[in-house]
PDB file of C-alpha atoms and ligand atoms in Angstrom:
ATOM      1  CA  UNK F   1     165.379 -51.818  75.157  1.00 48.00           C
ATOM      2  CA  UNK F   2     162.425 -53.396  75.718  1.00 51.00           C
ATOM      3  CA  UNK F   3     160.964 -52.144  72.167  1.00 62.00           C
ATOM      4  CA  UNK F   4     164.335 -52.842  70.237  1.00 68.00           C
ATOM      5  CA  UNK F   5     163.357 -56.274  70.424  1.00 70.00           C
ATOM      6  CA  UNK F   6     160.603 -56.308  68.085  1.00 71.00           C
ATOM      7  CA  UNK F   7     162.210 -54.015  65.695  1.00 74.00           C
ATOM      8  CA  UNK F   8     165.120 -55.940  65.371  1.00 78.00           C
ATOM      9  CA  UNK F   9     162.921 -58.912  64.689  1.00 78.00           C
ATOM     10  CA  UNK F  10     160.836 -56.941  61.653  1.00 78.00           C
ATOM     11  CA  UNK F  11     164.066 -56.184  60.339  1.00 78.00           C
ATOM     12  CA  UNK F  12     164.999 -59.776  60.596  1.00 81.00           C
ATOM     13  CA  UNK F  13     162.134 -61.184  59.461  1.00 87.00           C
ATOM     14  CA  UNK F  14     160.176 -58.187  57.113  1.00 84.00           C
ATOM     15  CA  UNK F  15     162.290 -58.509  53.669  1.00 85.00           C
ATOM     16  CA  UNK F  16     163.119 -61.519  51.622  1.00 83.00           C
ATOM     17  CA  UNK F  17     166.197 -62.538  52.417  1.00 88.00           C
ATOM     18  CA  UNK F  18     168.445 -65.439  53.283  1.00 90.00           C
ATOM     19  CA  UNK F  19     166.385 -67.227  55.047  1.00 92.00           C
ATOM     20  CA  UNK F  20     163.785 -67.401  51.929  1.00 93.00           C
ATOM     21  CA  UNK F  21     167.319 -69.703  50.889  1.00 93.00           C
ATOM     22  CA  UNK F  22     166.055 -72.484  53.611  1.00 94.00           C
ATOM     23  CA  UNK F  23     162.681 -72.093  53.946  1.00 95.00           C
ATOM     24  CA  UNK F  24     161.687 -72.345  50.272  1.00 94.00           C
ATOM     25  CA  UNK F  25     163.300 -75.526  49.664  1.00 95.00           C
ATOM     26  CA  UNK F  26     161.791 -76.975  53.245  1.00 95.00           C
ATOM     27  CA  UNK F  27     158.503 -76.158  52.550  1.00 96.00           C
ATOM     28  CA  UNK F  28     158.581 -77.346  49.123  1.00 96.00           C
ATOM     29  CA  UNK F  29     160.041 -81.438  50.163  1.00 96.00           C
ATOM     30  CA  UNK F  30     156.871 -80.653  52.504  1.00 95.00           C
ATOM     31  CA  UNK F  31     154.230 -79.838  49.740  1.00 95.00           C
ATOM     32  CA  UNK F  32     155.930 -82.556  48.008  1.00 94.00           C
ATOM     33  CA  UNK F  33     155.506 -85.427  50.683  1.00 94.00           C
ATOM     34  CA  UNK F  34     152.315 -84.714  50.792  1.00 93.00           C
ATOM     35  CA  UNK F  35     151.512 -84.467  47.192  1.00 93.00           C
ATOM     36  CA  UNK F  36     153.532 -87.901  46.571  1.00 93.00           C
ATOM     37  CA  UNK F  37     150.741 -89.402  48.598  1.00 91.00           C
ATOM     38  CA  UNK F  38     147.906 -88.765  46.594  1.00 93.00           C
ATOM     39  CA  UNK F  39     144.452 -88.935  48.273  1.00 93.00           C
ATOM     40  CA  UNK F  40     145.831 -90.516  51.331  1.00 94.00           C
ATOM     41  CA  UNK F  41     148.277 -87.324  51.679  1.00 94.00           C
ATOM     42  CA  UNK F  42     145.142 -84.940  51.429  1.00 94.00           C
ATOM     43  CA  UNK F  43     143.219 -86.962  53.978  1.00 95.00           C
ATOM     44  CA  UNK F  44     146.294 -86.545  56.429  1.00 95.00           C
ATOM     45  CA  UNK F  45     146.943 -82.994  55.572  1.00 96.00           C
ATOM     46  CA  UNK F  46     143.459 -82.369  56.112  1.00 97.00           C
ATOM     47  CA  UNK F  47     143.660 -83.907  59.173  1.00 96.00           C
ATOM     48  CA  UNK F  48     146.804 -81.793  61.017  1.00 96.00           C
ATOM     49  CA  UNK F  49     145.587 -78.980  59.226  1.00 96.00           C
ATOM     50  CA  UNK F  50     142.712 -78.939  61.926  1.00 96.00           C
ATOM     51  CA  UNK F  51     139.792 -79.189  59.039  1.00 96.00           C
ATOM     52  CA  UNK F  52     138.035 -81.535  60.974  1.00 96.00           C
ATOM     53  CA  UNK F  53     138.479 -79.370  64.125  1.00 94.00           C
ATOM     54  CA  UNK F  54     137.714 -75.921  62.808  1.00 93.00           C
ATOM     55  CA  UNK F  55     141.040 -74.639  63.796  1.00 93.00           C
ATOM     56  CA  UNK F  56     144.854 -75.292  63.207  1.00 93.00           C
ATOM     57  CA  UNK F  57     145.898 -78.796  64.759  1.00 95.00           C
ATOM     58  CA  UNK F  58     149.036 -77.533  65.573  1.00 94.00           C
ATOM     59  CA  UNK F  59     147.832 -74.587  68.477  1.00 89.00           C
ATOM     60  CA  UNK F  60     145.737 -76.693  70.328  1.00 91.00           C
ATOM     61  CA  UNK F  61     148.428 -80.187  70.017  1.00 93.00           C
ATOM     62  CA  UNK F  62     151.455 -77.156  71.462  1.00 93.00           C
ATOM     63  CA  UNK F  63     149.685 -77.189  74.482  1.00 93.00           C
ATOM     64  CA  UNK F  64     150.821 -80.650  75.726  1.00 95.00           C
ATOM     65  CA  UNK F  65     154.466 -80.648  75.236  1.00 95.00           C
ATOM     66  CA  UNK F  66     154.732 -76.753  76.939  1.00 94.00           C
ATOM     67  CA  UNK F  67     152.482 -77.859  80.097  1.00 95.00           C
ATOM     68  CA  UNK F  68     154.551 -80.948  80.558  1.00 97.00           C
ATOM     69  CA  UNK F  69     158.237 -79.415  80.171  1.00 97.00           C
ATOM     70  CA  UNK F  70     157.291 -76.543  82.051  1.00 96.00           C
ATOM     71  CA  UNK F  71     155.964 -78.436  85.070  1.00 97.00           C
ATOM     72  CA  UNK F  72     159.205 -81.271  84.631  1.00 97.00           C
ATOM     73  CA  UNK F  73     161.384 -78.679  85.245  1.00 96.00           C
ATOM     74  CA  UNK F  74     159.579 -77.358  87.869  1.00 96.00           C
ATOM     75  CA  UNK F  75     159.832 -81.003  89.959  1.00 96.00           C
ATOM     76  CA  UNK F  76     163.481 -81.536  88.271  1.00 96.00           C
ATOM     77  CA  UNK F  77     164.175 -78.432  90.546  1.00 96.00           C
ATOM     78  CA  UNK F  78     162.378 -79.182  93.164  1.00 96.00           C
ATOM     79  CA  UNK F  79     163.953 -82.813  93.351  1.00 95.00           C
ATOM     80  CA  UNK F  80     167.255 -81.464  93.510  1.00 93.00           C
ATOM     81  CA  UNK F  81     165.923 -79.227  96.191  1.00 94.00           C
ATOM     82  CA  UNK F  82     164.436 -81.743  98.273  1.00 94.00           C
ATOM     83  CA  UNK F  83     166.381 -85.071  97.242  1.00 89.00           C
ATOM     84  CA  UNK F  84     162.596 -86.525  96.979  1.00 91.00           C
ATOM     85  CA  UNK F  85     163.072 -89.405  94.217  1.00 91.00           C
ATOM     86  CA  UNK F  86     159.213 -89.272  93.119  1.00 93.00           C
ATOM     87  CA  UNK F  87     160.024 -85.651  92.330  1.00 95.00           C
ATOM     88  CA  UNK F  88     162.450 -86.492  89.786  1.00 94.00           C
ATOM     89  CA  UNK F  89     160.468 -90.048  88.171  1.00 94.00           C
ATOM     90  CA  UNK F  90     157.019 -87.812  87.535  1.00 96.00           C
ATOM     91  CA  UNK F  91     159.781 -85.419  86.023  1.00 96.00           C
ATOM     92  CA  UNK F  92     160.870 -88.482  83.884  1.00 96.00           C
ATOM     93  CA  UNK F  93     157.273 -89.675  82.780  1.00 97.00           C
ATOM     94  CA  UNK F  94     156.158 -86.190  81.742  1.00 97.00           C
ATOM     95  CA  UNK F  95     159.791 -85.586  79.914  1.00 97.00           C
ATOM     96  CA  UNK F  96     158.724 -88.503  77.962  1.00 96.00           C
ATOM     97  CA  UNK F  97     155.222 -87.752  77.175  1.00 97.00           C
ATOM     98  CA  UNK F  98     156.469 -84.067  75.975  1.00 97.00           C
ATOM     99  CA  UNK F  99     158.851 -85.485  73.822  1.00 96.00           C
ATOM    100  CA  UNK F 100     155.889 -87.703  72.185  1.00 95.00           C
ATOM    101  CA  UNK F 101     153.244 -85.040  72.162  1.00 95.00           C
ATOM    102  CA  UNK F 102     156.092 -82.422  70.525  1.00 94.00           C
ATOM    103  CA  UNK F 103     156.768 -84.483  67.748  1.00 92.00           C
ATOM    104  CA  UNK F 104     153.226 -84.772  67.000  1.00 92.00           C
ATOM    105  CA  UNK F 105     152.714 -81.333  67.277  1.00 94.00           C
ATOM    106  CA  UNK F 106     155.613 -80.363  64.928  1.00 94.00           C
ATOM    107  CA  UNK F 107     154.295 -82.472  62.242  1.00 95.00           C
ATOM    108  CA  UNK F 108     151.032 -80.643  62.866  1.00 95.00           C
ATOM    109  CA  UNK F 109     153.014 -77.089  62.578  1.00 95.00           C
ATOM    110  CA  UNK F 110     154.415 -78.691  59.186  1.00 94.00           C
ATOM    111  CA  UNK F 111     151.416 -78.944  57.528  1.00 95.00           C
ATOM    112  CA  UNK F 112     150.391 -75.760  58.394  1.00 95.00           C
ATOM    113  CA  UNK F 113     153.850 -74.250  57.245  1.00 95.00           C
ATOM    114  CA  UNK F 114     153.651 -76.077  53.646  1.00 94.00           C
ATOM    115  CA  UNK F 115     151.086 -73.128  53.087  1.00 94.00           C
ATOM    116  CA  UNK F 116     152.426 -70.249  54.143  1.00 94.00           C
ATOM    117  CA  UNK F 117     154.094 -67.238  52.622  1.00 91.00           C
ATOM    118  CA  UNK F 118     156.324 -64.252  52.808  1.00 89.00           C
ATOM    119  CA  UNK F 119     157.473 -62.656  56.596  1.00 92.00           C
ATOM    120  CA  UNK F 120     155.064 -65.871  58.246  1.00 94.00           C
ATOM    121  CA  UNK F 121     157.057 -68.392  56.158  1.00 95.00           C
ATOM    122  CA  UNK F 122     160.144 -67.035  57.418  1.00 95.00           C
ATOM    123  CA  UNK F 123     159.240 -66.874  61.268  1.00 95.00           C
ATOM    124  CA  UNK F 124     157.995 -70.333  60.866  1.00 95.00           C
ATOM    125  CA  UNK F 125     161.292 -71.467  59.781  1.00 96.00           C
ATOM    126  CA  UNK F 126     163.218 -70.460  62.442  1.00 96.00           C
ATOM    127  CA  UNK F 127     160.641 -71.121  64.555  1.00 96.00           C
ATOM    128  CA  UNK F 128     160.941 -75.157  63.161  1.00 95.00           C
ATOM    129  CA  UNK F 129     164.520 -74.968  63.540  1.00 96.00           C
ATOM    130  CA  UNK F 130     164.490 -73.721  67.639  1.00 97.00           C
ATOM    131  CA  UNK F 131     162.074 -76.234  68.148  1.00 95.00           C
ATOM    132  CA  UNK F 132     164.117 -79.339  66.053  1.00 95.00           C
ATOM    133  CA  UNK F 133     167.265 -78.015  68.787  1.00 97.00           C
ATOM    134  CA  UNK F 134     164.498 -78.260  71.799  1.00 97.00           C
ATOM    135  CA  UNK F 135     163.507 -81.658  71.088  1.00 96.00           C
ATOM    136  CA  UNK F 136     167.004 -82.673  70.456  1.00 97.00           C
ATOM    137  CA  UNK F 137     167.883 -81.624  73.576  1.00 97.00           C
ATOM    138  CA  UNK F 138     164.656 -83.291  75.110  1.00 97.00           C
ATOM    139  CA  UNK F 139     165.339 -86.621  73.741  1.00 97.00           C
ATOM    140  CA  UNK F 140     169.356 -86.291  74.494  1.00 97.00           C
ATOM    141  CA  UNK F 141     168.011 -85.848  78.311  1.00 97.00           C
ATOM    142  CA  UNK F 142     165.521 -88.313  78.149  1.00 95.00           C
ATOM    143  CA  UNK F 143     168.106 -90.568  77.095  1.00 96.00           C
ATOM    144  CA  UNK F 144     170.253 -89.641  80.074  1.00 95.00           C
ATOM    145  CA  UNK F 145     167.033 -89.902  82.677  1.00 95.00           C
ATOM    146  CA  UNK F 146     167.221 -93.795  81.066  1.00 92.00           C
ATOM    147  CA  UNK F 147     170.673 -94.405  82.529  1.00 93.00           C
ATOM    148  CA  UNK F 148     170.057 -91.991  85.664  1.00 90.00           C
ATOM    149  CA  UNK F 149     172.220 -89.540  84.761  1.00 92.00           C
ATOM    150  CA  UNK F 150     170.284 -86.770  86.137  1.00 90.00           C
ATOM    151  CA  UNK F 151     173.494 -84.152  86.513  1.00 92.00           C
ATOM    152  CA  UNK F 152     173.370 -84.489  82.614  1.00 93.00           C
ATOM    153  CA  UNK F 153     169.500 -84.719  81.758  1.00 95.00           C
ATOM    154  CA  UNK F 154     168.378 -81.929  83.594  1.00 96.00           C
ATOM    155  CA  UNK F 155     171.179 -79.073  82.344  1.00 97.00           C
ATOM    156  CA  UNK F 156     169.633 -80.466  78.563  1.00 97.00           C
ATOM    157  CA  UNK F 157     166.075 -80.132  79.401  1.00 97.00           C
ATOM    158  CA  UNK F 158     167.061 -76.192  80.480  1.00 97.00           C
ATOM    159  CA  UNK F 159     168.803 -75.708  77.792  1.00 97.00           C
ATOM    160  CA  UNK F 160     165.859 -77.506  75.727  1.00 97.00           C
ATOM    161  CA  UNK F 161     162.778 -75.375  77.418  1.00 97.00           C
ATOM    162  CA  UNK F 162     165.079 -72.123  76.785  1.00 97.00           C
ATOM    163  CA  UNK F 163     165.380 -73.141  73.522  1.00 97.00           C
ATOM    164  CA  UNK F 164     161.292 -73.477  73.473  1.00 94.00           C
ATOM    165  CA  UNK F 165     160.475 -70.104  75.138  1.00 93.00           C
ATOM    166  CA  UNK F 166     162.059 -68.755  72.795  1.00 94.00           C
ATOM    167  CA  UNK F 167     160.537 -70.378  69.556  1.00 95.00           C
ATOM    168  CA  UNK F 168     156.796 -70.028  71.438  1.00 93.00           C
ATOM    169  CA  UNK F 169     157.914 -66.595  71.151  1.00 93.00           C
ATOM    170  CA  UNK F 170     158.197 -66.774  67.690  1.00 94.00           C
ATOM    171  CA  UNK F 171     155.099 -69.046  67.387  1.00 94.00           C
ATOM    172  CA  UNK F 172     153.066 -66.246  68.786  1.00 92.00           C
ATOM    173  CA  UNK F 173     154.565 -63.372  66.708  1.00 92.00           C
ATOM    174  CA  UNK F 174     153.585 -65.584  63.882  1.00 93.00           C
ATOM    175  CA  UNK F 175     149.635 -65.495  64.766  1.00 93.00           C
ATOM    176  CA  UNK F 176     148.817 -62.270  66.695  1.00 93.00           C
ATOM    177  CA  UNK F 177     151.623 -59.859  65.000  1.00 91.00           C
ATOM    178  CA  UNK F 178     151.499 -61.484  61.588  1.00 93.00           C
ATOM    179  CA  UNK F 179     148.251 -63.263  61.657  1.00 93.00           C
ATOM    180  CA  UNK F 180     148.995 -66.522  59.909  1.00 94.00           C
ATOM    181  CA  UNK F 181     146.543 -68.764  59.865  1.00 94.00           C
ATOM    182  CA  UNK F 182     143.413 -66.600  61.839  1.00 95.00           C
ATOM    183  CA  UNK F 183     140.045 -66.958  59.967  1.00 96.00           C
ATOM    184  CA  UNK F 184     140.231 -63.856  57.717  1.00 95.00           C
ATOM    185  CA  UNK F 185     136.841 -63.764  57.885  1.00 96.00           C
ATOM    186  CA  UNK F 186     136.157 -63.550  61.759  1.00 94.00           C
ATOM    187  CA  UNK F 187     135.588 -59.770  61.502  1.00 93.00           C
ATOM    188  CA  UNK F 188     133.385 -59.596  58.590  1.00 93.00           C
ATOM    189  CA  UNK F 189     129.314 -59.878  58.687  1.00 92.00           C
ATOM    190  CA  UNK F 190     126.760 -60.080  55.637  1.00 93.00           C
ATOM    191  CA  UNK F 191     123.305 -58.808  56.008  1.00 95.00           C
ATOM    192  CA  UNK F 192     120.687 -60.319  58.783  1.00 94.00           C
ATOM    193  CA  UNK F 193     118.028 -59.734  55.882  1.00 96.00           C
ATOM    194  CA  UNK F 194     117.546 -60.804  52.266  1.00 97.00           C
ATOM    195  CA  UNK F 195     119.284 -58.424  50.145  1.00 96.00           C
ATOM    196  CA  UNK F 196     119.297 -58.113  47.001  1.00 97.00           C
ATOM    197  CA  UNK F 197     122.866 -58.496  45.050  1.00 97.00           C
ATOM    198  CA  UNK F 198     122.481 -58.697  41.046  1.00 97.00           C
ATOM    199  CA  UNK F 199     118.949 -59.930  38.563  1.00 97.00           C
ATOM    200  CA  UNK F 200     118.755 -63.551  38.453  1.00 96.00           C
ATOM    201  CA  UNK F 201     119.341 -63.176  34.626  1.00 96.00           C
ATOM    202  CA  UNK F 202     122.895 -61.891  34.983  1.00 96.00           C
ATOM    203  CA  UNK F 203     123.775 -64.785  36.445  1.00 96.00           C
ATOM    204  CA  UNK F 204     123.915 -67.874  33.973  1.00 96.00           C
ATOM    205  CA  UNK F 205     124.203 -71.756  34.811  1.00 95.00           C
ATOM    206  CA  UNK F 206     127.643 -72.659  35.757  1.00 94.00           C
ATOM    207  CA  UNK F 207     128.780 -69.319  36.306  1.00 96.00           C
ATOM    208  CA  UNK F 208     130.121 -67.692  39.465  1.00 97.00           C
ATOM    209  CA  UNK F 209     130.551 -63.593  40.298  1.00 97.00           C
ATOM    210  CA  UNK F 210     131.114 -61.261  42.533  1.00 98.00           C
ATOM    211  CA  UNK F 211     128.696 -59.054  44.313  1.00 97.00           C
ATOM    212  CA  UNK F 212     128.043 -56.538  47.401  1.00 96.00           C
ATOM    213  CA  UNK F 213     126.305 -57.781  49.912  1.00 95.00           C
ATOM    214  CA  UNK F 214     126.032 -54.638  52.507  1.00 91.00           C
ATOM    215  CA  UNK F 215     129.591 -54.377  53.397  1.00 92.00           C
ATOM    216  CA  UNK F 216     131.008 -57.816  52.437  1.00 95.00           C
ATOM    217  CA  UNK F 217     131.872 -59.203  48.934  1.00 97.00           C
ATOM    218  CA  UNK F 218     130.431 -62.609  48.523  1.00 98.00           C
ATOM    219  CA  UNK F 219     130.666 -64.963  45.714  1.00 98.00           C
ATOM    220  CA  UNK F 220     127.462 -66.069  44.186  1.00 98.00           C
ATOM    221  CA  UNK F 221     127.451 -69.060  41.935  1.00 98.00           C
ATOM    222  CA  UNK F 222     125.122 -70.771  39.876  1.00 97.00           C
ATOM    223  CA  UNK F 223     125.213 -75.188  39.508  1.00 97.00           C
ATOM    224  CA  UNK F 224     122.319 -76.674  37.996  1.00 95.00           C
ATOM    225  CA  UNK F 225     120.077 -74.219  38.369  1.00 94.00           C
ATOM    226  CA  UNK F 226     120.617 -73.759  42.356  1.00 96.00           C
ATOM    227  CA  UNK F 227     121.944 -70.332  43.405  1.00 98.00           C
ATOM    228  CA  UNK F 228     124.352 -70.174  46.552  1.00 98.00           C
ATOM    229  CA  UNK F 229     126.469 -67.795  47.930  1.00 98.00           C
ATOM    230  CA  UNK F 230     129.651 -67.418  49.972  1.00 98.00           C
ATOM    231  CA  UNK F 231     131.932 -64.989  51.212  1.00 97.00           C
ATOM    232  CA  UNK F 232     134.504 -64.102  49.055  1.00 98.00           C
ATOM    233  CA  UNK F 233     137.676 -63.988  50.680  1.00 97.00           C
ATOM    234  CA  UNK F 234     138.930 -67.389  52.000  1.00 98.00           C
ATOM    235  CA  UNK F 235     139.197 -67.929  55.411  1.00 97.00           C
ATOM    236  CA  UNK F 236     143.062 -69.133  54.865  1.00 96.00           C
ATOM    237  CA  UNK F 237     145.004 -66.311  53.361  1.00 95.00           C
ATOM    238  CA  UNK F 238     142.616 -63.675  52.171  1.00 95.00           C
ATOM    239  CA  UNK F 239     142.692 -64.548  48.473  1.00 97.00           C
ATOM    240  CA  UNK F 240     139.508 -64.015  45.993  1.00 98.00           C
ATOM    241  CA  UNK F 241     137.724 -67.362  45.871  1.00 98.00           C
ATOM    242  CA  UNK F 242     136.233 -65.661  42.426  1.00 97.00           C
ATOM    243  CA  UNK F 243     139.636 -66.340  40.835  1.00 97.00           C
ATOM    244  CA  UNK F 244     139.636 -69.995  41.504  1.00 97.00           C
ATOM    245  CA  UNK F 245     136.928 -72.983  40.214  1.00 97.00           C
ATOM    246  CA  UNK F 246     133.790 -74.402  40.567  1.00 97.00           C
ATOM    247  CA  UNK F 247     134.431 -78.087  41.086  1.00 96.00           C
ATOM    248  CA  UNK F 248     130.051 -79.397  41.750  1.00 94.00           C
ATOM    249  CA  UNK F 249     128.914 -77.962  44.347  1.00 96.00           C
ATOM    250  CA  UNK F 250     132.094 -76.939  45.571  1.00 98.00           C
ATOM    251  CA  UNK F 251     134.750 -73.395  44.962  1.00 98.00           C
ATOM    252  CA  UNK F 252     138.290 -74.544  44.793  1.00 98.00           C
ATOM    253  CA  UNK F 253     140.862 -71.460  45.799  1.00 98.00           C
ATOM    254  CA  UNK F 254     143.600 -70.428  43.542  1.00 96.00           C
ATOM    255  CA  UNK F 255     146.131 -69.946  45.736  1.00 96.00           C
ATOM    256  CA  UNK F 256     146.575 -72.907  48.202  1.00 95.00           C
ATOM    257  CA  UNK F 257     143.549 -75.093  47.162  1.00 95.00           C
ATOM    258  CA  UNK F 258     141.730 -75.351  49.787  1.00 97.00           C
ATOM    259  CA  UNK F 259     137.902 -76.103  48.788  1.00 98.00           C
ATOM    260  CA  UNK F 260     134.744 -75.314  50.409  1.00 98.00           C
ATOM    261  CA  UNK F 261     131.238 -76.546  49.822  1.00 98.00           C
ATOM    262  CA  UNK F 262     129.041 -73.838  48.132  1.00 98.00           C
ATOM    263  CA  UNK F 263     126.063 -75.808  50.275  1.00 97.00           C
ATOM    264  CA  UNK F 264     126.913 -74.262  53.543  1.00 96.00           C
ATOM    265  CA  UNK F 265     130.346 -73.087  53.376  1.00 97.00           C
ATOM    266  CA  UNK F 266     132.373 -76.135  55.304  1.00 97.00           C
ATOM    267  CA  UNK F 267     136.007 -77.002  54.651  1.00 98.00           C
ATOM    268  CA  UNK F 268     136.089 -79.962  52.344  1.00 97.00           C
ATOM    269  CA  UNK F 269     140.023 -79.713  52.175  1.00 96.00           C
ATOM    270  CA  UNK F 270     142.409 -77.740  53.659  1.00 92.00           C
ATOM    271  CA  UNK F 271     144.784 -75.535  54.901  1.00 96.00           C
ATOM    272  CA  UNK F 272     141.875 -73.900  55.249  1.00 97.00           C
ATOM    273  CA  UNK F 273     140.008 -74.690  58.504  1.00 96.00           C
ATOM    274  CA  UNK F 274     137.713 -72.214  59.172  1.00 96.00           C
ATOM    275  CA  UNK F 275     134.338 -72.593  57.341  1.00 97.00           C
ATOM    276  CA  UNK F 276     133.491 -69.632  54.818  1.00 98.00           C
ATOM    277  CA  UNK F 277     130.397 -67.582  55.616  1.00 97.00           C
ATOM    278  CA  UNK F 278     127.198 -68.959  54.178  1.00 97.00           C
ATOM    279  CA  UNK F 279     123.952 -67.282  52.818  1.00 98.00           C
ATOM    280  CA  UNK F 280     120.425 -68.030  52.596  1.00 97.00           C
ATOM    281  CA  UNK F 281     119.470 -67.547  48.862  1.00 97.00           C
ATOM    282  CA  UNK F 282     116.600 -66.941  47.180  1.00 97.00           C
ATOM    283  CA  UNK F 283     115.019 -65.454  44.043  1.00 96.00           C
ATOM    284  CA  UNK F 284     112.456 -62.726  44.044  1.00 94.00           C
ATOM    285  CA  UNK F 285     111.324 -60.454  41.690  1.00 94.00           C
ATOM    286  CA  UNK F 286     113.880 -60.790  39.109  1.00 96.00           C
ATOM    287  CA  UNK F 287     116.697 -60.408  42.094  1.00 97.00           C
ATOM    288  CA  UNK F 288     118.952 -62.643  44.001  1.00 97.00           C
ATOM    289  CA  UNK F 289     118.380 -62.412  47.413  1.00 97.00           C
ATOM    290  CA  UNK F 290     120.770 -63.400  50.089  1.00 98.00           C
ATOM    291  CA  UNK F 291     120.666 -63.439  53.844  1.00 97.00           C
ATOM    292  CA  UNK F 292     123.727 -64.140  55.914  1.00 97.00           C
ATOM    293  CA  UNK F 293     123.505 -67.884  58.457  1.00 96.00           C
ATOM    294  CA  UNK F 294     125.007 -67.893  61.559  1.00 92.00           C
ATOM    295  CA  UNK F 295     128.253 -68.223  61.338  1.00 83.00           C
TER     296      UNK F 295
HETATM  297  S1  FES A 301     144.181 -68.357  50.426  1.00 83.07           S
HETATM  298 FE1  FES A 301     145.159 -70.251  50.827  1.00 83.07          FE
HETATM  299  S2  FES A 301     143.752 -71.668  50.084  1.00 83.07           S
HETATM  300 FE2  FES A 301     142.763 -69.814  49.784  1.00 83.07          FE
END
């Protein structure tokens, strides 16, 4: 039984199917929203995206709303045990905070879901939807603590944190079965010594390419005369950053657009949040050299 589970879920989940129906048109008023709000919407995107923070927003913001439900049931409980009225109003304030902090972390989750594909994208959507019925019944109970009707609040804040075990379930399917979202470049390592990759003639000004750098591919790029060098496969998805565009100093990825500095590798916008791996770079001999940073 206890492996049927998961297989029932790949079969859910693993092949297009109707739920590509709701989660395509979601996640495009998403993209859209954003888009309609021009360099603000970037700045915001960037922002719950976790670009600033190195990480998704969303993990780190779940945290607040699952602590606090979890331990105002726990006291709801207890109250009821004990007939202790403190019991049930710290069960009240954190109810109320989690309802706050949950919003806040949905919208995070949003962001991260407008740029996401395939078996992820459809996990994520139920995984929206259990958590839109959690909070509904959060805020339905919070509504009753208001009037102290606690023989109604607290049956909707067990149905509500049933309703959220079950989509953190789903949350964590999405990142350590499926991977969305984790750095695709946190296993990969360049060499601790400058290599050389290609002659410094094959490589003209304003042009990028592709070349072996001991076991990784990197990108090197030439702007103005300066070489630098990246890894090649963005940290958000895996794509080739050769396929997308220099913009400056900057690579721009064709698939979600998320743009890192050719200087050192940082996010400059998202969904990316993980820096790209960065080389030293020099010129020697005819070759370019590269030598992997700390990363
Ligand atoms: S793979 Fe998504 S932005 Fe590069």
């Amino acid at each position: 039984m206890a492996t049927q589970v998961p297989v029932e879920l790949d079969r859910l989940f693993g092949q297009p199917s109707w739920l590509d129906r709701v989660a395509d048109p979601v996640q495009r008023v998403v993209q859209d929203f954003f888009a309609r709000q021009g360099r603000f919407g970037l700045e915001i995107r960037n922002f719950l995206n976790g670009v600033w923070l190195g990480h998704p927003l969303h993990a780190a913001m779940t945290d607040v709303p699952v602590g606090t439900f979890t331990t105002a049931i726990v006291l709801d409980y207890l109250s009821l045990l004990t007939g202790r009225r403190r019991l049930a109003r710290v069960a009240d304030l954190l109810t109320g905070i989690g309802v706050g902090s949950a919003a806040t972390a949905a919208v995070a989750g949003l962001a991260d879901y407008s740029n996401i594909e395939d078996e992820q994208r459809r996990v994520g959507i139920v995984h929206a939807f259990l958590n839109v019925l959690a909070l509904t019944c959060y805020v339905g109970s919070l509504l009753r603590r208001g009037t102290r009707d606690r023989s109604g609040a607290i049956p909707l804040s067990t149905l509500g944190f049933a309703l959220l075990f079950a989509s953190a379930d789903l949350g964590g399917r999405m990142v350590y079965h499926l991977g969305t979202l984790v750095n695709r470049q946190a296993w990969t390592q360049g060499p601790a010594e400058f290599t050389p990759v290609m002659p410094s003639a094959s490589l003209a000004d304003g042009q990028m390419r592709t070349a072996r750098a001991g076991t990784m591919e990197i990108l090197v790029a030439r702007v103005r005369g300066q070489v630098y060098a990246l890894g090649n496969t963005c940290t958000h998805w895996g794509c080739a950053l050769s396929e997308g565009h220099l913009e400056d100093t900057s690579i721009v990825c064709h698939c979600h657009g998320s743009r890192f500095s050719l200087t050192d590798g940082s996010v400059i916008n998202g969904p990316a949040s993980s820096p790209e791996i960065s080389f030293d770079v020099r010129e020697r001999n005819g070759q370019i050299e590269v030598r992997q940073r700390p990363y």
